[in-house]
Short mmCIF file of C-alpha atoms and ligand atoms in Angstrom, two decimals:
data_model
loop_
_atom_site.label_atom_id
_atom_site.label_comp_id
_atom_site.label_asym_id
_atom_site.label_seq_id
_atom_site.Cartn_x
_atom_site.Cartn_y
_atom_site.Cartn_z
CA MET U 1 0.02 0.08 -0.05
CA ILE U 2 2.65 2.34 1.07
CA ALA U 3 4.57 1.37 -2.01
CA LEU U 4 1.47 2.13 -4.16
CA ILE U 5 1.14 5.60 -2.59
CA GLU U 6 4.73 6.32 -3.06
CA LYS U 7 4.54 5.33 -6.66
CA GLN U 8 1.45 7.69 -7.04
CA THR U 9 3.20 10.57 -5.37
CA GLY U 10 6.17 9.95 -7.61
CA LEU U 11 3.91 10.01 -10.80
CA LYS U 12 2.25 13.23 -9.55
CA ALA U 13 5.62 14.73 -9.04
CA ILE U 14 6.81 13.77 -12.49
CA LEU U 15 3.56 15.11 -14.02
CA LYS U 16 3.93 18.38 -12.35
CA PHE U 17 7.55 18.66 -13.52
CA PHE U 18 6.40 18.05 -16.97
CA LYS U 19 3.49 20.52 -16.71
CA LYS U 20 5.98 23.17 -15.53
CA LEU U 21 8.36 22.29 -18.22
CA ILE U 22 5.73 22.78 -20.95
CA ALA U 23 4.38 26.01 -19.38
CA SER U 24 7.91 27.39 -19.19
CA ALA U 25 8.67 26.43 -22.83
CA ARG U 26 5.46 28.45 -23.61
CA ASN U 27 6.74 31.30 -21.45
CA GLU U 28 3.65 31.05 -19.04
CA VAL U 29 5.29 30.07 -15.68
CA GLU U 30 2.30 29.40 -13.47
CA PRO U 31 2.75 31.84 -10.42
CA ASP U 32 2.29 30.74 -6.80
CA ARG U 33 -0.85 32.31 -5.93
CA THR U 34 -0.33 32.00 -2.15
CA GLN U 35 2.72 34.03 -2.01
CA VAL U 36 2.91 37.90 -2.47
CA ARG U 37 5.04 38.96 -5.37
CA ILE U 38 6.42 42.40 -5.50
CA TYR U 39 7.30 44.05 -8.80
CA LEU U 40 9.87 46.75 -8.58
CA ARG U 41 9.55 50.04 -10.57
CA SER U 42 11.96 48.64 -13.01
CA GLU U 43 9.79 45.48 -13.70
CA HIS U 44 6.74 47.15 -14.60
CA ASN U 45 5.69 49.91 -16.96
CA ILE U 46 3.51 52.38 -14.87
CA SER U 47 5.02 55.79 -14.69
CA ARG U 48 3.78 58.58 -12.43
CA SER U 49 3.34 60.79 -15.65
CA GLN U 50 0.38 58.63 -16.37
CA ILE U 51 -1.29 59.10 -13.09
CA SER U 52 -3.59 62.01 -12.50
CA GLU U 53 -2.00 64.75 -10.44
CA ASN U 54 -4.83 64.78 -8.02
CA ALA U 55 -4.47 61.13 -7.28
CA LEU U 56 -0.85 61.53 -6.68
CA LYS U 57 -1.36 64.38 -4.40
CA VAL U 58 -3.78 62.14 -2.35
CA LEU U 59 -1.32 59.28 -2.31
CA TYR U 60 1.72 61.50 -1.19
CA ARG U 61 -0.40 63.38 1.50
CA LEU U 62 -1.51 60.10 3.00
CA GLN U 63 2.15 58.79 2.97
CA LYS U 64 3.51 61.99 4.58
CA GLU U 65 0.88 61.59 7.43
CA GLY U 66 2.45 58.09 8.11
CA PHE U 67 -0.18 56.10 6.26
CA ALA U 68 0.14 53.34 3.69
CA ALA U 69 -1.36 54.41 0.38
CA TYR U 70 -1.96 52.52 -2.88
CA LEU U 71 -3.68 52.94 -6.13
CA VAL U 72 -5.90 49.77 -6.71
CA GLY U 73 -8.30 48.22 -9.11
CA GLY U 74 -9.21 49.23 -12.58
CA CYS U 75 -6.73 52.19 -12.74
CA VAL U 76 -3.64 49.86 -12.03
CA ARG U 77 -4.91 47.34 -14.53
CA ASP U 78 -5.41 50.07 -17.30
CA LEU U 79 -2.16 51.72 -16.53
CA LEU U 80 -0.38 48.39 -17.06
CA LEU U 81 -2.07 48.30 -20.49
CA GLY U 82 -0.90 51.79 -21.31
CA ARG U 83 -4.54 52.90 -21.21
CA GLU U 84 -5.86 56.07 -19.72
CA PRO U 85 -7.83 55.04 -16.63
CA LYS U 86 -11.49 56.15 -16.20
CA ASP U 87 -10.77 57.07 -12.68
CA PHE U 88 -8.33 56.59 -9.80
CA ASP U 89 -9.21 54.64 -6.73
CA VAL U 90 -6.88 54.86 -3.71
CA VAL U 91 -6.83 52.40 -0.54
CA THR U 92 -5.09 53.20 2.56
CA ASN U 93 -4.96 52.04 6.23
CA ALA U 94 -6.19 55.27 7.48
CA ASP U 95 -9.78 55.08 8.60
CA PRO U 96 -12.40 57.46 7.05
CA GLU U 97 -12.46 59.84 10.14
CA GLN U 98 -8.56 60.13 9.82
CA ILE U 99 -8.83 60.77 5.96
CA LYS U 100 -11.31 63.42 6.57
CA LYS U 101 -9.03 65.12 9.00
CA ILE U 102 -6.29 65.02 6.33
CA PHE U 103 -8.21 66.44 3.32
CA ARG U 104 -10.29 69.65 3.66
CA ASN U 105 -11.86 68.86 0.28
CA CYS U 106 -13.20 65.53 1.42
CA ARG U 107 -16.69 64.02 1.78
CA LEU U 108 -17.50 60.84 3.43
CA ILE U 109 -20.09 58.72 1.70
CA GLY U 110 -21.83 55.39 2.20
CA ARG U 111 -23.67 54.12 5.24
CA ARG U 112 -22.58 50.56 5.36
CA PHE U 113 -18.95 50.88 4.32
CA ARG U 114 -17.84 54.51 4.65
CA LEU U 115 -15.67 55.88 1.70
CA ALA U 116 -14.00 59.22 1.33
CA HIS U 117 -14.41 61.33 -1.74
CA VAL U 118 -11.60 63.88 -2.15
CA HIS U 119 -12.75 66.64 -4.47
CA PHE U 120 -10.61 68.51 -6.88
CA GLY U 121 -12.92 70.53 -9.02
CA ARG U 122 -14.62 68.08 -11.35
CA GLU U 123 -12.35 65.21 -10.45
CA VAL U 124 -13.02 63.05 -7.44
CA ILE U 125 -10.49 60.63 -6.04
CA GLU U 126 -12.21 57.86 -4.12
CA VAL U 127 -10.19 56.75 -0.97
CA ALA U 128 -11.18 53.64 0.70
CA THR U 129 -9.90 52.13 3.87
CA PHE U 130 -8.64 48.57 3.45
CA ARG U 131 -11.73 46.08 3.76
CA GLY U 132 -11.62 43.03 5.92
CA ALA U 133 -14.00 40.08 5.97
CA GLY U 134 -12.04 37.65 3.49
CA GLU U 135 -13.23 34.26 2.95
CA GLU U 136 -11.57 32.90 6.09
CA GLN U 137 -13.63 35.34 8.32
CA ASN U 138 -17.11 34.35 7.40
CA ASP U 139 -18.25 35.77 10.85
CA LYS U 140 -17.74 39.27 9.52
CA GLN U 141 -19.63 38.61 6.36
CA VAL U 142 -23.42 38.08 6.12
CA LEU U 143 -24.72 35.83 3.24
CA ASN U 144 -28.45 35.27 2.26
CA LYS U 145 -29.63 31.85 1.72
CA GLU U 146 -28.39 31.93 -1.89
CA GLY U 147 -25.02 32.72 -0.64
CA ARG U 148 -25.14 36.36 -1.79
CA LEU U 149 -23.15 38.93 0.29
CA LEU U 150 -25.33 41.09 2.28
CA ARG U 151 -22.91 42.73 4.78
CA ASP U 152 -19.22 43.36 4.16
CA ASN U 153 -18.31 46.26 6.21
CA VAL U 154 -15.33 45.63 8.25
CA TYR U 155 -12.05 47.41 7.98
CA GLY U 156 -8.97 45.27 7.57
CA THR U 157 -5.44 44.96 6.31
CA ILE U 158 -4.15 44.97 2.63
CA GLU U 159 -3.81 41.21 2.87
CA GLU U 160 -7.45 40.94 3.61
CA ASP U 161 -8.58 43.61 1.30
CA VAL U 162 -7.16 41.70 -1.57
CA TRP U 163 -9.50 38.66 -1.33
CA ARG U 164 -12.74 40.61 -1.47
CA ARG U 165 -11.82 41.98 -4.90
CA ASP U 166 -13.18 40.19 -7.96
CA PHE U 167 -10.65 39.50 -10.60
CA THR U 168 -6.93 38.92 -10.26
CA VAL U 169 -6.11 41.74 -12.73
CA ASN U 170 -8.23 44.06 -10.65
CA ALA U 171 -6.42 43.36 -7.46
CA LEU U 172 -2.99 44.69 -8.04
CA TYR U 173 -1.72 47.53 -5.55
CA TYR U 174 0.54 50.36 -6.91
CA ASN U 175 2.46 51.29 -3.88
CA ILE U 176 3.33 55.02 -3.61
CA LYS U 177 6.14 54.35 -1.10
CA ASP U 178 8.56 52.68 -3.71
CA PHE U 179 6.46 52.72 -6.86
CA SER U 180 6.29 48.99 -6.92
CA VAL U 181 3.26 46.72 -7.81
CA VAL U 182 2.06 44.34 -4.91
CA ASP U 183 0.56 41.21 -6.35
CA TYR U 184 -1.05 38.66 -3.88
CA VAL U 185 -3.01 36.68 -6.43
CA GLY U 186 -1.03 36.10 -9.54
CA GLY U 187 -2.68 39.18 -11.10
CA MET U 188 0.42 40.12 -13.16
CA ALA U 189 0.67 36.71 -14.78
CA ASP U 190 -3.06 36.88 -15.69
CA HIS U 191 -2.65 40.47 -17.01
CA LYS U 192 0.27 39.31 -19.21
CA ALA U 193 -1.81 36.32 -20.43
CA ALA U 194 -4.83 38.57 -20.92
CA THR U 195 -7.10 36.47 -18.71
CA LEU U 196 -9.90 37.36 -16.36
CA ARG U 197 -9.66 34.95 -13.46
CA LEU U 198 -11.82 35.26 -10.37
CA ILE U 199 -9.98 35.34 -7.15
CA GLY U 200 -10.89 31.96 -5.20
CA ASP U 201 -13.71 29.57 -6.20
CA PRO U 202 -15.66 31.16 -9.12
CA GLU U 203 -19.02 29.54 -8.20
CA THR U 204 -18.84 30.91 -4.68
CA ARG U 205 -17.69 34.36 -5.91
CA PHE U 206 -20.57 34.63 -8.47
CA ARG U 207 -22.97 33.47 -5.79
CA GLU U 208 -21.73 36.07 -3.42
CA ASP U 209 -22.27 38.90 -5.97
CA PRO U 210 -23.80 37.70 -9.32
CA VAL U 211 -23.11 41.25 -10.73
CA ARG U 212 -19.48 40.11 -10.99
CA MET U 213 -20.75 38.11 -14.16
CA LEU U 214 -21.72 41.31 -15.73
CA ARG U 215 -18.41 42.80 -14.77
CA ALA U 216 -16.67 39.83 -16.33
CA VAL U 217 -18.41 40.43 -19.68
CA ARG U 218 -17.71 44.18 -19.44
CA PHE U 219 -14.00 43.75 -18.91
CA ALA U 220 -13.70 40.90 -21.29
CA VAL U 221 -15.00 42.98 -24.00
CA LYS U 222 -13.29 46.32 -23.08
CA LEU U 223 -9.83 44.92 -22.53
CA GLY U 224 -9.89 42.21 -25.05
CA PHE U 225 -9.27 39.54 -22.26
CA LYS U 226 -10.49 35.93 -22.25
CA LEU U 227 -12.32 34.46 -19.41
CA HIS U 228 -10.49 31.78 -17.58
CA PRO U 229 -12.36 28.53 -18.35
CA ASP U 230 -13.41 27.98 -14.64
CA CYS U 231 -14.83 31.31 -14.60
CA GLU U 232 -16.71 30.70 -17.99
CA LYS U 233 -18.10 27.30 -16.77
CA SER U 234 -19.61 28.90 -13.57
CA MET U 235 -21.01 31.80 -15.59
CA HIS U 236 -23.19 29.53 -17.62
CA GLU U 237 -24.33 27.72 -14.33
CA ALA U 238 -24.97 30.99 -12.27
CA ALA U 239 -26.62 33.30 -14.93
CA GLU U 240 -29.99 32.91 -13.29
CA LEU U 241 -28.72 34.38 -10.01
CA LEU U 242 -28.57 37.72 -11.49
CA SER U 243 -32.35 38.07 -11.14
CA SER U 244 -31.93 38.36 -7.34
CA ILE U 245 -30.05 41.60 -7.69
CA PRO U 246 -32.00 44.85 -7.04
CA SER U 247 -33.22 46.40 -10.33
CA ALA U 248 -31.53 49.69 -9.54
CA ARG U 249 -28.18 48.16 -9.33
CA LEU U 250 -28.87 46.25 -12.60
CA TYR U 251 -29.69 49.55 -14.41
CA ASP U 252 -26.39 51.19 -13.33
CA GLU U 253 -24.49 48.07 -14.57
CA THR U 254 -26.53 48.09 -17.86
CA LEU U 255 -25.45 51.62 -18.58
CA LYS U 256 -21.89 50.77 -18.00
CA LEU U 257 -22.24 47.71 -20.29
CA PHE U 258 -23.97 49.46 -23.19
CA LEU U 259 -22.42 53.00 -23.11
CA SER U 260 -18.69 52.01 -23.09
CA GLY U 261 -18.18 51.94 -26.72
CA TYR U 262 -18.35 48.20 -27.17
CA ALA U 263 -22.03 47.79 -27.00
CA LEU U 264 -22.54 45.28 -29.85
CA GLN U 265 -19.78 42.80 -28.67
CA THR U 266 -21.21 43.22 -25.11
CA PHE U 267 -24.69 42.21 -26.28
CA GLU U 268 -23.49 39.18 -28.17
CA MET U 269 -21.51 37.93 -25.17
CA LEU U 270 -24.21 38.58 -22.61
CA ARG U 271 -26.59 36.67 -24.76
CA HIS U 272 -24.08 33.82 -25.13
CA TYR U 273 -24.07 33.42 -21.28
CA GLY U 274 -27.89 33.80 -20.85
CA LEU U 275 -27.33 36.98 -19.05
CA PHE U 276 -29.20 39.37 -21.52
CA GLN U 277 -32.51 37.52 -20.81
CA VAL U 278 -32.45 38.55 -17.22
CA LEU U 279 -31.66 42.35 -18.08
CA PHE U 280 -34.21 42.39 -21.10
CA PRO U 281 -36.54 39.59 -20.75
CA ALA U 282 -39.11 40.98 -23.28
CA THR U 283 -36.43 41.64 -25.78
CA GLU U 284 -35.01 38.27 -25.47
CA ASN U 285 -38.31 36.73 -26.07
CA CYS U 286 -38.66 38.70 -29.35
CA LEU U 287 -35.29 37.75 -30.33
CA SER U 288 -35.94 34.05 -29.91
CA VAL U 289 -39.03 34.18 -32.14
CA GLU U 290 -37.41 36.57 -34.61
CA GLU U 291 -39.02 36.79 -38.09
CA ASP U 292 -36.98 37.86 -41.11
CA GLY U 293 -34.16 39.03 -38.85
CA PHE U 294 -36.20 42.49 -38.38
CA PRO U 295 -35.83 42.91 -34.59
CA ARG U 296 -32.19 41.76 -34.44
CA LEU U 297 -31.25 44.12 -37.26
CA LEU U 298 -32.69 47.23 -35.73
CA LEU U 299 -31.12 46.43 -32.37
CA ILE U 300 -27.81 45.58 -33.88
CA ARG U 301 -27.81 48.67 -36.08
CA ALA U 302 -28.48 50.77 -33.06
CA LEU U 303 -25.73 49.17 -31.04
CA GLU U 304 -23.23 49.74 -33.92
CA ASN U 305 -24.38 53.38 -34.40
CA SER U 306 -23.85 53.91 -30.76
CA ASP U 307 -20.39 52.37 -30.80
CA ASN U 308 -19.44 54.34 -33.85
CA ARG U 309 -20.57 57.50 -32.19
CA ILE U 310 -18.54 56.80 -29.03
CA ALA U 311 -15.49 56.12 -31.39
CA GLU U 312 -15.87 59.52 -32.96
CA GLY U 313 -15.92 61.03 -29.38
CA LYS U 314 -19.75 62.00 -29.84
CA THR U 315 -22.21 61.50 -27.02
CA VAL U 316 -24.88 58.73 -26.99
CA THR U 317 -27.98 58.88 -25.00
CA ALA U 318 -29.16 55.90 -22.89
CA TYR U 319 -32.85 56.39 -23.72
CA PHE U 320 -32.24 56.17 -27.34
CA LEU U 321 -30.44 52.85 -27.10
CA LEU U 322 -33.04 51.55 -24.51
CA ALA U 323 -35.80 52.62 -26.84
CA ALA U 324 -34.18 50.42 -29.39
CA PHE U 325 -33.99 47.51 -27.13
CA LEU U 326 -37.58 47.73 -26.28
CA TRP U 327 -39.01 48.77 -29.70
CA GLU U 328 -39.76 45.22 -31.01
CA PRO U 329 -41.67 44.03 -27.76
CA VAL U 330 -43.66 47.52 -27.91
CA GLN U 331 -44.48 46.72 -31.59
CA MET U 332 -45.56 43.28 -30.95
CA ARG U 333 -47.97 44.27 -28.06
CA ALA U 334 -49.11 47.37 -30.09
CA LYS U 335 -50.10 45.05 -33.06
CA GLU U 336 -51.99 42.60 -30.83
CA LYS U 337 -53.87 45.43 -29.71
CA MET U 338 -54.83 46.84 -33.14
CA VAL U 339 -55.94 43.37 -34.19
CA ARG U 340 -58.31 43.60 -31.38
CA GLY U 341 -59.49 46.94 -32.64
CA THR U 342 -57.61 49.55 -30.67
CA VAL U 343 -56.68 52.55 -32.76
CA GLU U 344 -52.93 52.77 -33.53
CA PHE U 345 -52.24 55.76 -31.22
CA MET U 346 -53.71 54.19 -28.19
CA ALA U 347 -52.36 50.88 -29.06
CA TYR U 348 -48.86 52.12 -29.12
CA GLN U 349 -49.33 54.21 -25.96
CA ASP U 350 -50.64 51.13 -24.03
CA ALA U 351 -48.14 48.92 -25.33
CA ALA U 352 -45.31 51.22 -24.31
CA ASN U 353 -46.98 51.40 -20.68
CA GLU U 354 -47.14 47.53 -20.35
CA VAL U 355 -43.51 47.10 -21.68
CA ILE U 356 -42.04 49.65 -19.54
CA SER U 357 -43.73 48.55 -16.38
CA ARG U 358 -42.50 45.08 -16.94
CA GLN U 359 -38.98 46.09 -17.78
CA ILE U 360 -38.53 48.24 -14.68
CA LYS U 361 -38.93 45.05 -12.64
CA SER U 362 -35.82 43.80 -14.26
CA THR U 363 -33.71 47.04 -14.67
CA ALA U 364 -35.21 50.16 -13.01
CA LEU U 365 -35.01 52.60 -15.70
CA PRO U 366 -35.58 55.95 -14.28
CA ARG U 367 -38.55 58.08 -15.02
CA HIS U 368 -36.88 60.69 -17.07
CA ILE U 369 -35.55 57.85 -19.28
CA THR U 370 -38.80 56.03 -19.75
CA MET U 371 -40.50 59.51 -20.46
CA ALA U 372 -38.02 60.05 -23.16
CA MET U 373 -38.33 56.45 -24.65
CA ARG U 374 -42.02 56.94 -24.85
CA GLU U 375 -41.61 60.04 -26.80
CA VAL U 376 -39.30 58.61 -29.26
CA TRP U 377 -41.84 55.70 -29.88
CA SER U 378 -44.82 57.89 -29.82
CA LEU U 379 -43.27 60.02 -32.57
CA GLN U 380 -43.00 57.18 -35.03
CA PRO U 381 -46.55 56.91 -36.30
CA LYS U 382 -46.56 60.62 -36.55
CA PHE U 383 -43.95 60.76 -39.15
CA ASN U 384 -46.72 59.14 -41.59
CA ALA U 385 -48.57 62.38 -41.57
CA ARG U 386 -46.94 64.40 -44.42
CA THR U 387 -49.74 66.79 -45.41
CA GLY U 388 -51.11 70.06 -43.87
CA SER U 389 -49.57 71.52 -40.83
CA LYS U 390 -48.60 68.33 -39.08
CA PRO U 391 -45.13 68.08 -40.39
CA SER U 392 -44.17 71.75 -39.37
CA ARG U 393 -45.48 71.31 -35.88
CA LEU U 394 -43.67 67.85 -35.68
CA LEU U 395 -40.30 69.61 -36.50
CA THR U 396 -40.70 71.83 -33.28
CA HIS U 397 -41.13 68.80 -31.02
CA PRO U 398 -38.28 68.78 -28.38
CA ARG U 399 -37.53 65.13 -29.28
CA PHE U 400 -37.77 65.54 -33.01
CA ARG U 401 -34.07 64.83 -33.73
CA ALA U 402 -34.06 61.60 -31.55
CA GLY U 403 -37.54 60.62 -33.17
CA TYR U 404 -36.06 61.18 -36.68
CA ASP U 405 -32.93 59.22 -35.88
CA PHE U 406 -35.04 56.38 -34.85
CA LEU U 407 -37.10 56.54 -38.02
CA LEU U 408 -33.77 56.30 -39.98
CA LEU U 409 -32.88 53.27 -37.92
CA ARG U 410 -36.21 51.71 -38.80
CA ALA U 411 -35.93 52.60 -42.30
CA GLU U 412 -32.44 51.21 -42.68
CA THR U 413 -33.46 47.89 -41.25
CA GLY U 414 -36.69 47.34 -43.13
CA GLY U 415 -39.05 48.59 -40.45
CA ALA U 416 -40.20 51.88 -42.26
CA ASP U 417 -40.41 53.13 -45.77
CA PRO U 418 -37.01 54.39 -46.80
CA GLU U 419 -38.94 56.87 -49.06
CA LEU U 420 -40.61 58.32 -45.88
CA ALA U 421 -37.07 58.72 -44.13
CA GLN U 422 -35.94 60.42 -47.30
CA TRP U 423 -38.92 62.69 -47.44
CA TRP U 424 -38.29 63.94 -43.67
CA ALA U 425 -34.45 64.51 -44.61
CA LYS U 426 -35.54 66.69 -47.48
CA TYR U 427 -38.32 68.44 -45.59
CA GLN U 428 -36.00 69.37 -42.88
CA ASP U 429 -33.41 71.15 -45.27
CA ALA U 430 -36.11 72.75 -47.38
CA ASN U 431 -37.08 76.42 -47.10
CA GLU U 432 -40.53 77.51 -46.08
CA ASN U 433 -41.97 77.66 -49.47
CA GLU U 434 -40.57 74.40 -50.61
CA GLN U 435 -41.89 72.88 -47.23
CA ARG U 436 -45.42 74.32 -48.05
CA LYS U 437 -45.25 72.44 -51.44
CA MET U 438 -44.15 69.20 -50.03
CA THR U 439 -46.98 69.19 -47.49
CA GLN U 440 -49.93 69.76 -50.01
CA PRO U 441 -52.20 66.96 -50.23
CA PRO U 442 -51.60 64.86 -53.33
CA ARG U 443 -54.38 64.63 -55.89
CA LYS U 444 -56.33 61.39 -55.28
CA VAL U 445 -55.51 58.44 -57.68
CA GLN U 446 -58.33 55.93 -57.88
CA GLY U 447 -57.55 52.23 -57.60
CA GLY U 448 -54.67 50.61 -59.59
CA LYS U 449 -51.03 50.07 -58.49
CA SER U 450 -50.30 53.52 -57.24
CA GLY U 451 -52.79 52.86 -54.40
CA ARG U 452 -50.76 50.18 -53.09
CA LYS U 453 -47.66 50.22 -51.15
CA ARG U 454 -45.46 48.12 -49.04
CA ASN U 455 -45.83 48.59 -45.24
CA TYR U 456 -42.35 47.31 -44.35
CA ARG U 457 -43.29 44.33 -42.32
CA GLY U 458 -43.49 42.31 -45.49
CA ASN U 459 -47.16 42.97 -46.21
CA VAL U 460 -48.92 44.86 -48.69
CA LYS U 461 -51.22 47.62 -47.58
CA ASP U 462 -53.98 49.39 -49.55
CA SER U 463 -53.29 53.14 -48.83
CA ALA U 464 -56.95 53.94 -49.40
CA THR U 465 -58.33 51.65 -46.91
CA GLY U 466 -55.37 51.05 -44.67
CA LYS U 467 -56.34 47.31 -44.78
CA GLU U 468 -53.85 44.59 -45.48
CA ALA U 469 -54.46 43.12 -49.00
P1 ATP N 501 -13.63 50.57 -14.41
O1 ATP N 501 -12.63 50.73 -15.26
O2 ATP N 501 -15.04 50.10 -14.80
O3 ATP N 501 -13.69 51.75 -13.25
P2 ATP N 501 -12.86 49.08 -12.07
O4 ATP N 501 -12.25 47.48 -12.06
O5 ATP N 501 -12.04 50.14 -11.38
O6 ATP N 501 -13.19 49.12 -13.53
P3 ATP N 501 -14.80 49.68 -10.20
O7 ATP N 501 -16.27 49.38 -10.25
O8 ATP N 501 -14.38 51.16 -10.24
O9 ATP N 501 -14.22 48.90 -11.37
O10 ATP N 501 -14.28 48.98 -8.90
C1 ATP N 501 -13.04 49.20 -8.41
C2 ATP N 501 -12.35 47.91 -7.86
O11 ATP N 501 -13.28 47.48 -6.69
C3 ATP N 501 -12.23 46.82 -8.79
O12 ATP N 501 -11.22 46.87 -9.64
C4 ATP N 501 -12.44 45.60 -7.92
O13 ATP N 501 -10.99 45.45 -7.37
C5 ATP N 501 -13.35 46.22 -6.79
N1 ATP N 501 -14.78 45.66 -7.00
C6 ATP N 501 -15.62 46.49 -7.69
N2 ATP N 501 -16.70 45.87 -7.79
C7 ATP N 501 -16.68 44.71 -7.15
C8 ATP N 501 -17.48 43.46 -6.97
N3 ATP N 501 -18.73 43.43 -7.44
N4 ATP N 501 -16.81 42.37 -6.35
C9 ATP N 501 -15.60 42.48 -6.07
N5 ATP N 501 -14.79 43.52 -6.07
C10 ATP N 501 -15.33 44.54 -6.71
MG1 MG N 502 -12.68 52.14 -11.35
#
């Protein structure tokens, strides 16, 4: 027996040796994730010239007062990639009251876990005290019955702080004391291998906070990183857990996901992991019964347009994209109502109400957003009126531009007559005289082909009766 065990242990050691050999031949030495590794200034590419002056001020000031101070999270990750970070997060062993005493321009926020916001004009540097309650200290953590983390509010040391972070590449600390990067979890190796790996057991970590799945998608797309196979596997299994997250938090995450310039890829990846259906159940429903590619095309075009605008440095509005997400469900509901005899205007209004009130159960769209979405939708049938004073009144509508852009989107993707979109393009550029000519009622043509036109949902409509032929 002992001989057998020895034999097996020997085999294991040989296997391990060969694995290491292969890894080192591929230049991917597996780091020891239980040992802290310090990368000296000469061993990484983060230079102070890339760091915001205000973040540096905060770091130096904390250090001067005798505290430890590090940059951590997304900013270190992005600096290593040579990208400009979105914001700079600082962690320290000073507690919030101590931080407040050091910085006059400081406000403490958060009730559960207090954070300091140090204000420099429009720039805010977030300063957090190291958080405790790592996996070994479950007594400080409060989990619900599904294993979701409800309370996580104890100050700790840097060695504890690291374990509550999500991905290894988000858990690198840039130390202002000697400009080194401190790595407790093999984050540098993952960074080099462009891999998103959860710290600890993926299933537990997703269970603790299912929003980490959305973060995984966001970072994978934004950084061009791949998900570690273990992380990927758990994600397929844990997607459903996302529905337990408060809808307000999901709304915030949704905006980050879709307004970051990679909306199309994000959409595809969310669908792949079954996460999109939690965020937009009605849209997912329509996508799965899609006919002739109409709904998919409109949505995809909206996502592409939005990414292109961001790439060109233009702004994108959340309500426009959200209106595109929910347009197909609204249309489907409206059509059902029209079949039952509701007039078009009312059918669309009722459908919009129903779709929105269901949607806010998943992602809590704020009222000003849903109001704007409704306006964009309700403008759509109004574009059909091209005679008399209606067109000129429509031009003065505060949401005309968004409504018109939405019409273009529909026209480009087979949901509206391209000639109608062209007419509105021409009408906007025309002078008053031309506009008057354009809006004169046409002379009636009786019967024949000219009385028929396509209604861009694949059916032929008789323009005189409005009935489908
Ligand atoms: P971004 O570029 O979007 O700001 P980020 O990684 O900085 O990316 P933040 O939301 O600013 O993301 O969070 C800062 C850091 O806090 C993260 O890098 C991570 O270490 C930690 N963190 C944030 N959210 C979570 C979470 N849900 N679970 C665990 N750690 C988290
Ligand atoms: Mg950040």
